[in-house]
Tab-separated table of N, CA and C and ligand atoms in Angstrom:
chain	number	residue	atom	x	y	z
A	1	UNK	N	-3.315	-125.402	18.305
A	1	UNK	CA	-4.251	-125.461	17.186
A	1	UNK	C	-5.678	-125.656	17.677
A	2	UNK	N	-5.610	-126.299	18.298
A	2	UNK	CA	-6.908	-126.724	19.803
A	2	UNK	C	-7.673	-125.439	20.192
A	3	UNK	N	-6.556	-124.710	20.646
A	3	UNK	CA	-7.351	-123.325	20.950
A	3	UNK	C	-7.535	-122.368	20.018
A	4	UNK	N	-6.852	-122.138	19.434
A	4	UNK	CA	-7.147	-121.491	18.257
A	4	UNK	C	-8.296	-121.613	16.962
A	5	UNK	N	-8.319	-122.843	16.423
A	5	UNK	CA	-9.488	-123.425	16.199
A	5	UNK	C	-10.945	-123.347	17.043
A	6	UNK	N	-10.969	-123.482	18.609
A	6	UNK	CA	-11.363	-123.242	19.622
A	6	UNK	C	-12.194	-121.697	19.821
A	7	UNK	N	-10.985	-120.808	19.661
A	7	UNK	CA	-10.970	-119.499	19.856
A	7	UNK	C	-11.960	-118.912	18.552
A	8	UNK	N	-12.629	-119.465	17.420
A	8	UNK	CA	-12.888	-119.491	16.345
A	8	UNK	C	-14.481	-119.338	16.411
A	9	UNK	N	-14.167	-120.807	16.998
A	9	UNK	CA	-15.672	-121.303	17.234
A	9	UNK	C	-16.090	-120.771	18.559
A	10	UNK	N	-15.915	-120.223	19.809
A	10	UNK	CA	-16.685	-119.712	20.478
A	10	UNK	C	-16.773	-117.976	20.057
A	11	UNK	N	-16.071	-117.520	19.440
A	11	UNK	CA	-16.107	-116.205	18.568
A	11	UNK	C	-17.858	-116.420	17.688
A	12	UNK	N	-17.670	-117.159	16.992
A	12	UNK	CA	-18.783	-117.336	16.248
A	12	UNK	C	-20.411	-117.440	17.009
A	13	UNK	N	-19.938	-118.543	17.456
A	13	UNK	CA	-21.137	-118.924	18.953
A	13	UNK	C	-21.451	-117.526	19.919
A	14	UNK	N	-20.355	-116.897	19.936
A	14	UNK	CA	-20.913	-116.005	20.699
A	14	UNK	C	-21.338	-114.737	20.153
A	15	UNK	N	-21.050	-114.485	18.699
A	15	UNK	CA	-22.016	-113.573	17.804
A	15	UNK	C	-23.118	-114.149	17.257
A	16	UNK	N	-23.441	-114.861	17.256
A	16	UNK	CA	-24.505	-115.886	17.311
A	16	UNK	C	-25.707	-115.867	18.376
A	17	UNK	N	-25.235	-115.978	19.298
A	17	UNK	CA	-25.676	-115.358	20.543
A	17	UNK	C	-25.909	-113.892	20.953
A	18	UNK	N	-25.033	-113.376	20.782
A	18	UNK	CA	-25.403	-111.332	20.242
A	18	UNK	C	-26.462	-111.286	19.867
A	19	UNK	N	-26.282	-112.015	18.274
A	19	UNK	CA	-27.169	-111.176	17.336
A	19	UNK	C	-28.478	-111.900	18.027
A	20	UNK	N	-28.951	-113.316	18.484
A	20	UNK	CA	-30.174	-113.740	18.682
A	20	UNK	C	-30.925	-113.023	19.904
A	21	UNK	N	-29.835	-112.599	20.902
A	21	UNK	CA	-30.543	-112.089	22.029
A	21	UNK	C	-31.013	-110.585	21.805
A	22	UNK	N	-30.066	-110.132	20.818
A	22	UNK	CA	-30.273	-108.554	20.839
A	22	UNK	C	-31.838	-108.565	19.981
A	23	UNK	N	-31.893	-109.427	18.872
A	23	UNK	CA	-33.432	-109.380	17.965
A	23	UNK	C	-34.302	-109.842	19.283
A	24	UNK	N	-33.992	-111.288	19.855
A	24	UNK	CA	-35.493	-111.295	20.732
A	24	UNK	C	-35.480	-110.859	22.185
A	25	UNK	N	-34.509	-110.331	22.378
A	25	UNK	CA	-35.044	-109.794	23.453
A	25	UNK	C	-34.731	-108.160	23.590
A	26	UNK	N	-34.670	-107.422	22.703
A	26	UNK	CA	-34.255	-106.301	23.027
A	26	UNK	C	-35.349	-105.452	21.167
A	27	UNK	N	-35.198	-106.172	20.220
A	27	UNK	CA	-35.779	-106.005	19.021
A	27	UNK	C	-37.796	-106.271	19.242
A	28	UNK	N	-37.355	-107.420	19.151
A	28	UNK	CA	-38.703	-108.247	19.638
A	28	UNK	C	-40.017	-107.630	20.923
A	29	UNK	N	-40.585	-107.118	20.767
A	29	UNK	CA	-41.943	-106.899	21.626
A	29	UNK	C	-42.557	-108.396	22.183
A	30	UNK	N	-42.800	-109.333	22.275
A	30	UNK	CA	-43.675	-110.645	22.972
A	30	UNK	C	-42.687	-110.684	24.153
A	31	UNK	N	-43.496	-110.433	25.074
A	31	UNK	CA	-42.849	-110.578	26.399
A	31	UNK	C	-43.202	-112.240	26.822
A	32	UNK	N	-44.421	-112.733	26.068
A	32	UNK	CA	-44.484	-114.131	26.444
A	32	UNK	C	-43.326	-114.686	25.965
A	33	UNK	N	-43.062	-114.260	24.897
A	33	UNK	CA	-41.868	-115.326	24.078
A	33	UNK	C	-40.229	-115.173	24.875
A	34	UNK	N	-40.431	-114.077	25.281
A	34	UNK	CA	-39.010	-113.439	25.881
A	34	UNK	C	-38.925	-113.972	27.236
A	35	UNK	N	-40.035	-113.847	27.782
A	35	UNK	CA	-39.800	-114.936	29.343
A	35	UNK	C	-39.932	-116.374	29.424
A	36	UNK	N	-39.951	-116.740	28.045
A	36	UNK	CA	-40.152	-118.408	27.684
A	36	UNK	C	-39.074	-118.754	27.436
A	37	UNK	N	-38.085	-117.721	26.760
A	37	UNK	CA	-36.694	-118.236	26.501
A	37	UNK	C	-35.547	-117.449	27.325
A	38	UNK	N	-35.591	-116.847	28.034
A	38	UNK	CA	-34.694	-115.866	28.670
A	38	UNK	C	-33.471	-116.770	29.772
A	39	UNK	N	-34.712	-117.686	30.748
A	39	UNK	CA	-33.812	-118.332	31.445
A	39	UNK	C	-33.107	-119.499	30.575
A	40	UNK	N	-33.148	-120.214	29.650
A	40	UNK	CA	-32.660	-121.179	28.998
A	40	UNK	C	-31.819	-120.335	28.436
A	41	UNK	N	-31.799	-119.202	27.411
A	41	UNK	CA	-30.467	-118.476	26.419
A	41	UNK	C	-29.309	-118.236	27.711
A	42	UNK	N	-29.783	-117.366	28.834
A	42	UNK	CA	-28.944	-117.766	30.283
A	42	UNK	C	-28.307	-118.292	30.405
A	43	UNK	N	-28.675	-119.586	30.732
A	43	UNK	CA	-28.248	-120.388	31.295
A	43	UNK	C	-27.004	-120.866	29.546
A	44	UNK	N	-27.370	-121.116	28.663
A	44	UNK	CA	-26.960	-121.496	27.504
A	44	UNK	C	-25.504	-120.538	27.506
A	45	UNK	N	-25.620	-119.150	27.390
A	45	UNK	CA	-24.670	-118.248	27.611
A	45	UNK	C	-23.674	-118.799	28.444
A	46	UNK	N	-24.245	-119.199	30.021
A	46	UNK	CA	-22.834	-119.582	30.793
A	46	UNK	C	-22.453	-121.007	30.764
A	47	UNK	N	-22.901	-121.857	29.828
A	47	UNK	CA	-22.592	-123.113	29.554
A	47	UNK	C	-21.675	-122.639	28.589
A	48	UNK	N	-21.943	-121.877	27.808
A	48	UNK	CA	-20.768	-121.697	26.561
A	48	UNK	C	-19.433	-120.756	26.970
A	49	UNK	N	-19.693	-120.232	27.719
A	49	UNK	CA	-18.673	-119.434	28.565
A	49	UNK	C	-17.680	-119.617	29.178
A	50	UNK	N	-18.452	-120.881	30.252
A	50	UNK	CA	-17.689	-121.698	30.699
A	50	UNK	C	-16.903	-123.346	30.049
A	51	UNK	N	-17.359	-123.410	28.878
A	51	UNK	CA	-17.137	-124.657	28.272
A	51	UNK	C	-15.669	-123.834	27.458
A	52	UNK	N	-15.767	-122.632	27.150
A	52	UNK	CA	-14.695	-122.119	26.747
A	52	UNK	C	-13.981	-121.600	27.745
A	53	UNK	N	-13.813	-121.392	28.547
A	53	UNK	CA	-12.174	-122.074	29.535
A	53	UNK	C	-11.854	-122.640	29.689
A	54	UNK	N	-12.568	-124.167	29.836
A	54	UNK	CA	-12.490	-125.443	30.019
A	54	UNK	C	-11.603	-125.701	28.628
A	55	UNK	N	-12.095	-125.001	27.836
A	55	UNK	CA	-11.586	-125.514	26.119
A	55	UNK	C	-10.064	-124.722	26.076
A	56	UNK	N	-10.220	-123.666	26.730
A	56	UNK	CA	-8.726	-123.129	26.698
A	56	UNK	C	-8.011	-123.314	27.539
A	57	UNK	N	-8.064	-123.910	28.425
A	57	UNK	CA	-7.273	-124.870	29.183
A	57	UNK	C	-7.456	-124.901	30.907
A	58	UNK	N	-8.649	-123.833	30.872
A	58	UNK	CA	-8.416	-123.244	32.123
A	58	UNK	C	-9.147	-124.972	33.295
A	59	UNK	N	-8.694	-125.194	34.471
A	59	UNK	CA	-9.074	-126.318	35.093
A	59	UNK	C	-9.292	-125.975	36.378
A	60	UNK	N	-10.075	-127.020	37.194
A	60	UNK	CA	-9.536	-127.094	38.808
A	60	UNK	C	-9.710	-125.643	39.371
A	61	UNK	N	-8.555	-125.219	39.624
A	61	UNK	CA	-8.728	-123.937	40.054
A	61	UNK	C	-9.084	-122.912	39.887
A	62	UNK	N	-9.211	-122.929	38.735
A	62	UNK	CA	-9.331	-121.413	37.864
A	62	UNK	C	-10.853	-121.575	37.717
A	63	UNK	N	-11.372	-122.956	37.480
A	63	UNK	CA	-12.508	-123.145	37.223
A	63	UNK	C	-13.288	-123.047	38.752
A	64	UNK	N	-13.020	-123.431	39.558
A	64	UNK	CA	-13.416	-123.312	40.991
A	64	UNK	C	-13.743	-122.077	41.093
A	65	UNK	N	-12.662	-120.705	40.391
A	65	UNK	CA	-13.424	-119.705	40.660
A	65	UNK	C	-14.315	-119.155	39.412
A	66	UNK	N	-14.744	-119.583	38.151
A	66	UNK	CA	-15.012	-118.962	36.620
A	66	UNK	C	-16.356	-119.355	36.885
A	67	UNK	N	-16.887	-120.708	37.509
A	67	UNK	CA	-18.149	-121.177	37.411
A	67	UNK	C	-18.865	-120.118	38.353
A	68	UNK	N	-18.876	-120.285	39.623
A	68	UNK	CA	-19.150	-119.679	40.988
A	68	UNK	C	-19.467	-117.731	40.337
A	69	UNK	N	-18.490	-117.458	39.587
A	69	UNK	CA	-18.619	-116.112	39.226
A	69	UNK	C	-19.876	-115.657	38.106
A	70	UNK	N	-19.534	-116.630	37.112
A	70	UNK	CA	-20.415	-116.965	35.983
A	70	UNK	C	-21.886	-117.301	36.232
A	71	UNK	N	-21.634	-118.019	37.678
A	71	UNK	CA	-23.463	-118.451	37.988
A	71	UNK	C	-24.105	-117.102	38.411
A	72	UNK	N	-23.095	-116.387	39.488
A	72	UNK	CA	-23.244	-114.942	40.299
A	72	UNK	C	-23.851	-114.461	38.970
A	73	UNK	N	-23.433	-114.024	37.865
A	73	UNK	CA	-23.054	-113.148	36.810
A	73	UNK	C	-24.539	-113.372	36.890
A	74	UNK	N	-25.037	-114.803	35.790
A	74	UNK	CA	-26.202	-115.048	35.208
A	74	UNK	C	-27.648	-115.050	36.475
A	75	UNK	N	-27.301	-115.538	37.754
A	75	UNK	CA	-28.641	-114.875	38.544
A	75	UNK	C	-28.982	-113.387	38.384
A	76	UNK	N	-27.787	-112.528	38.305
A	76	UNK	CA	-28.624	-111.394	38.545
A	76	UNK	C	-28.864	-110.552	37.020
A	77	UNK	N	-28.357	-111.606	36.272
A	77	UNK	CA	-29.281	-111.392	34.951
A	77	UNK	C	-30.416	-111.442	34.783
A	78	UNK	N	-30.757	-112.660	35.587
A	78	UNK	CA	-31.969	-113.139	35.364
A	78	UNK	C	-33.054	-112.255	36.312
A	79	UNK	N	-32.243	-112.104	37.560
A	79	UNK	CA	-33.126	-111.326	38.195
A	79	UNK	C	-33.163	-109.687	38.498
A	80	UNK	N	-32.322	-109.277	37.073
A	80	UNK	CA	-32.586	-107.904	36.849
A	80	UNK	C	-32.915	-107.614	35.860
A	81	UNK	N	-33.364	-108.674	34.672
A	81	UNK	CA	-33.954	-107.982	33.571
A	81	UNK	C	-35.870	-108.646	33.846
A	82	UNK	N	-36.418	-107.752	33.401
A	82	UNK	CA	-38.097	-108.502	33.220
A	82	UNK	C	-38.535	-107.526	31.999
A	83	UNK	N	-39.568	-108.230	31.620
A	83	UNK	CA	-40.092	-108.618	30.710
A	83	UNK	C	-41.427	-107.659	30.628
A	84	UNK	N	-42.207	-106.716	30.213
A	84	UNK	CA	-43.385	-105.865	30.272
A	84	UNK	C	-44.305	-106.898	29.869
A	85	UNK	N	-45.464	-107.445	30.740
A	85	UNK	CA	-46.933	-108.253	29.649
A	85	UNK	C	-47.327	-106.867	28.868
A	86	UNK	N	-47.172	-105.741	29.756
A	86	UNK	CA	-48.512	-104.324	28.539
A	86	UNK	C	-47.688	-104.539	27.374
A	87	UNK	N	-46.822	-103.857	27.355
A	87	UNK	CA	-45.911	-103.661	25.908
A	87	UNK	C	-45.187	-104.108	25.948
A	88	UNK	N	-44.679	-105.044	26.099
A	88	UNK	CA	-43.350	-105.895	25.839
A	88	UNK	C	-42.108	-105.520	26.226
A	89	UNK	N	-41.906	-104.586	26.495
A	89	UNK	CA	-40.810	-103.903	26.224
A	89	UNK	C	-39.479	-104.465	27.504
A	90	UNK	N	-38.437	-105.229	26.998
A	90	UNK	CA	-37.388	-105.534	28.134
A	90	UNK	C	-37.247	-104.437	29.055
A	91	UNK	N	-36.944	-104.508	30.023
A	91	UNK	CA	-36.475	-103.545	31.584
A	91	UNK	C	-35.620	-103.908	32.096
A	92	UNK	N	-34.407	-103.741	32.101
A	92	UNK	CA	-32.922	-103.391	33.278
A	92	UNK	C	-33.485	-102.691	34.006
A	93	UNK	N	-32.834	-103.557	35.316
A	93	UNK	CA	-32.795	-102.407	36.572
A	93	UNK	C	-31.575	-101.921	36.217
A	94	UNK	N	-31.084	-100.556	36.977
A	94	UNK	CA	-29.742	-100.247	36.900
A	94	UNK	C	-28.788	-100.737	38.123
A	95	UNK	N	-29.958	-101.561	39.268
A	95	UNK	CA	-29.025	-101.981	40.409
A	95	UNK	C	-29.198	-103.675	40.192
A	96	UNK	N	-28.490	-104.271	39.999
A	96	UNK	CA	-28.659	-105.431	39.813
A	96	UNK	C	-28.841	-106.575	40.666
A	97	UNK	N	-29.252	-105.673	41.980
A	97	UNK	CA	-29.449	-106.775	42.949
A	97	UNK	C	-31.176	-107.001	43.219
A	98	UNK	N	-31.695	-105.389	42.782
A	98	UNK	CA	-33.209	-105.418	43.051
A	98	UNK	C	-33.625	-105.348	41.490
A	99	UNK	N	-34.933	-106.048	41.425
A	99	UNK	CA	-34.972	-106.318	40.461
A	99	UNK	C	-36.225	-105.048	39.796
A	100	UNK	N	-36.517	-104.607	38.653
A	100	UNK	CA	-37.136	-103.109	38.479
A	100	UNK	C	-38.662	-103.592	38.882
A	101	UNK	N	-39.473	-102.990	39.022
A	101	UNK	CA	-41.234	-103.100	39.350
A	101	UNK	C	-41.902	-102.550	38.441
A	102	UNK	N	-41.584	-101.416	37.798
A	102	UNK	CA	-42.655	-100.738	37.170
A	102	UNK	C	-41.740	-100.600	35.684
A	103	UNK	N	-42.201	-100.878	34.531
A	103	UNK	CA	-41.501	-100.755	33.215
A	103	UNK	C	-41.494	-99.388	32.799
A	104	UNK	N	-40.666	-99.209	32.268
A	104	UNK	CA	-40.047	-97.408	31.991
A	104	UNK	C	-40.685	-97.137	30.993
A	105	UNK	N	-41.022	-98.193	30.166
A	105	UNK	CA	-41.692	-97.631	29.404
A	105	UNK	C	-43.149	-97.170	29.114
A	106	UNK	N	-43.903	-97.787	29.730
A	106	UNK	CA	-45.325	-97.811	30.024
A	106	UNK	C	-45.697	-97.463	32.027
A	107	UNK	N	-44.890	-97.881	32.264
A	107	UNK	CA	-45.432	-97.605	33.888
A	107	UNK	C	-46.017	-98.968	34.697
A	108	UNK	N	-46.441	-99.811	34.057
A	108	UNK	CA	-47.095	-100.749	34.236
A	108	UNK	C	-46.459	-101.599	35.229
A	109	UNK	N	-47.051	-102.302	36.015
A	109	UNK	CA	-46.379	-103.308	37.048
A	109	UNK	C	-45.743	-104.406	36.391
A	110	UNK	N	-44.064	-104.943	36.906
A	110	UNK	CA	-43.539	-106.047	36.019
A	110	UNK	C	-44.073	-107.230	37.107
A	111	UNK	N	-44.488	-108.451	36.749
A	111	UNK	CA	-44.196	-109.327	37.270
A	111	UNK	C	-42.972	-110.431	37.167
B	201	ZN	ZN1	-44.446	-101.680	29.452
């Protein structure tokens, strides 16, 4: 009932999370606002991620490897999406180890 109940509430939390990231960071133009919250929703994402294995029972081992993967996951989130100052506009690299330089959409240098 634990998990199931469980299974409920991180369902929710995590359309919750959909819908907020897809409006500000993918809807949304302010690249100030988007690099003000990007690493915190991140990091928030694999707290909830991981708090739901923990919640479904997963422990110890399983967790030894879910965190370690989950952190992997969220660095190169962080350091493959940026943010345009010209136009706002979010940028994926498509290689996720280097992170993009110039925004596709404008040309402009990312910092
Ligand atoms: Zn741009």
């Amino acid at each position: 009932m634990l998990v199931e109940n469980g299974l409920y509430i991180f369902l929710a939390i995590w359309a919750v999370l959909g819908f907020t990231s897809f409006f500000v960071f993918f809807l949304n133009e302010n690249a100030k606002l988007k690099k003000r919250f990007w690493l915190p929703f991140v990091i928030l994402v694999a707290v909830v991620f991981i708090g739901f294995g923990y919640l479904v029972g997963y422990d110890g081992k399983e967790l030894f490897f879910i965190v370690p993967g989950v952190g992997l996951v969220s660095f190169f989130c962080i350091r493959s999406i940026k943010f345009c100052d010209t136009c706002g506009k979010t940028n994926m690299s498509p290689n996720l180890v280097l992170p993009p330089k110039t925004c596709l959409s404008c040309q402009s240098p990312l910092s």
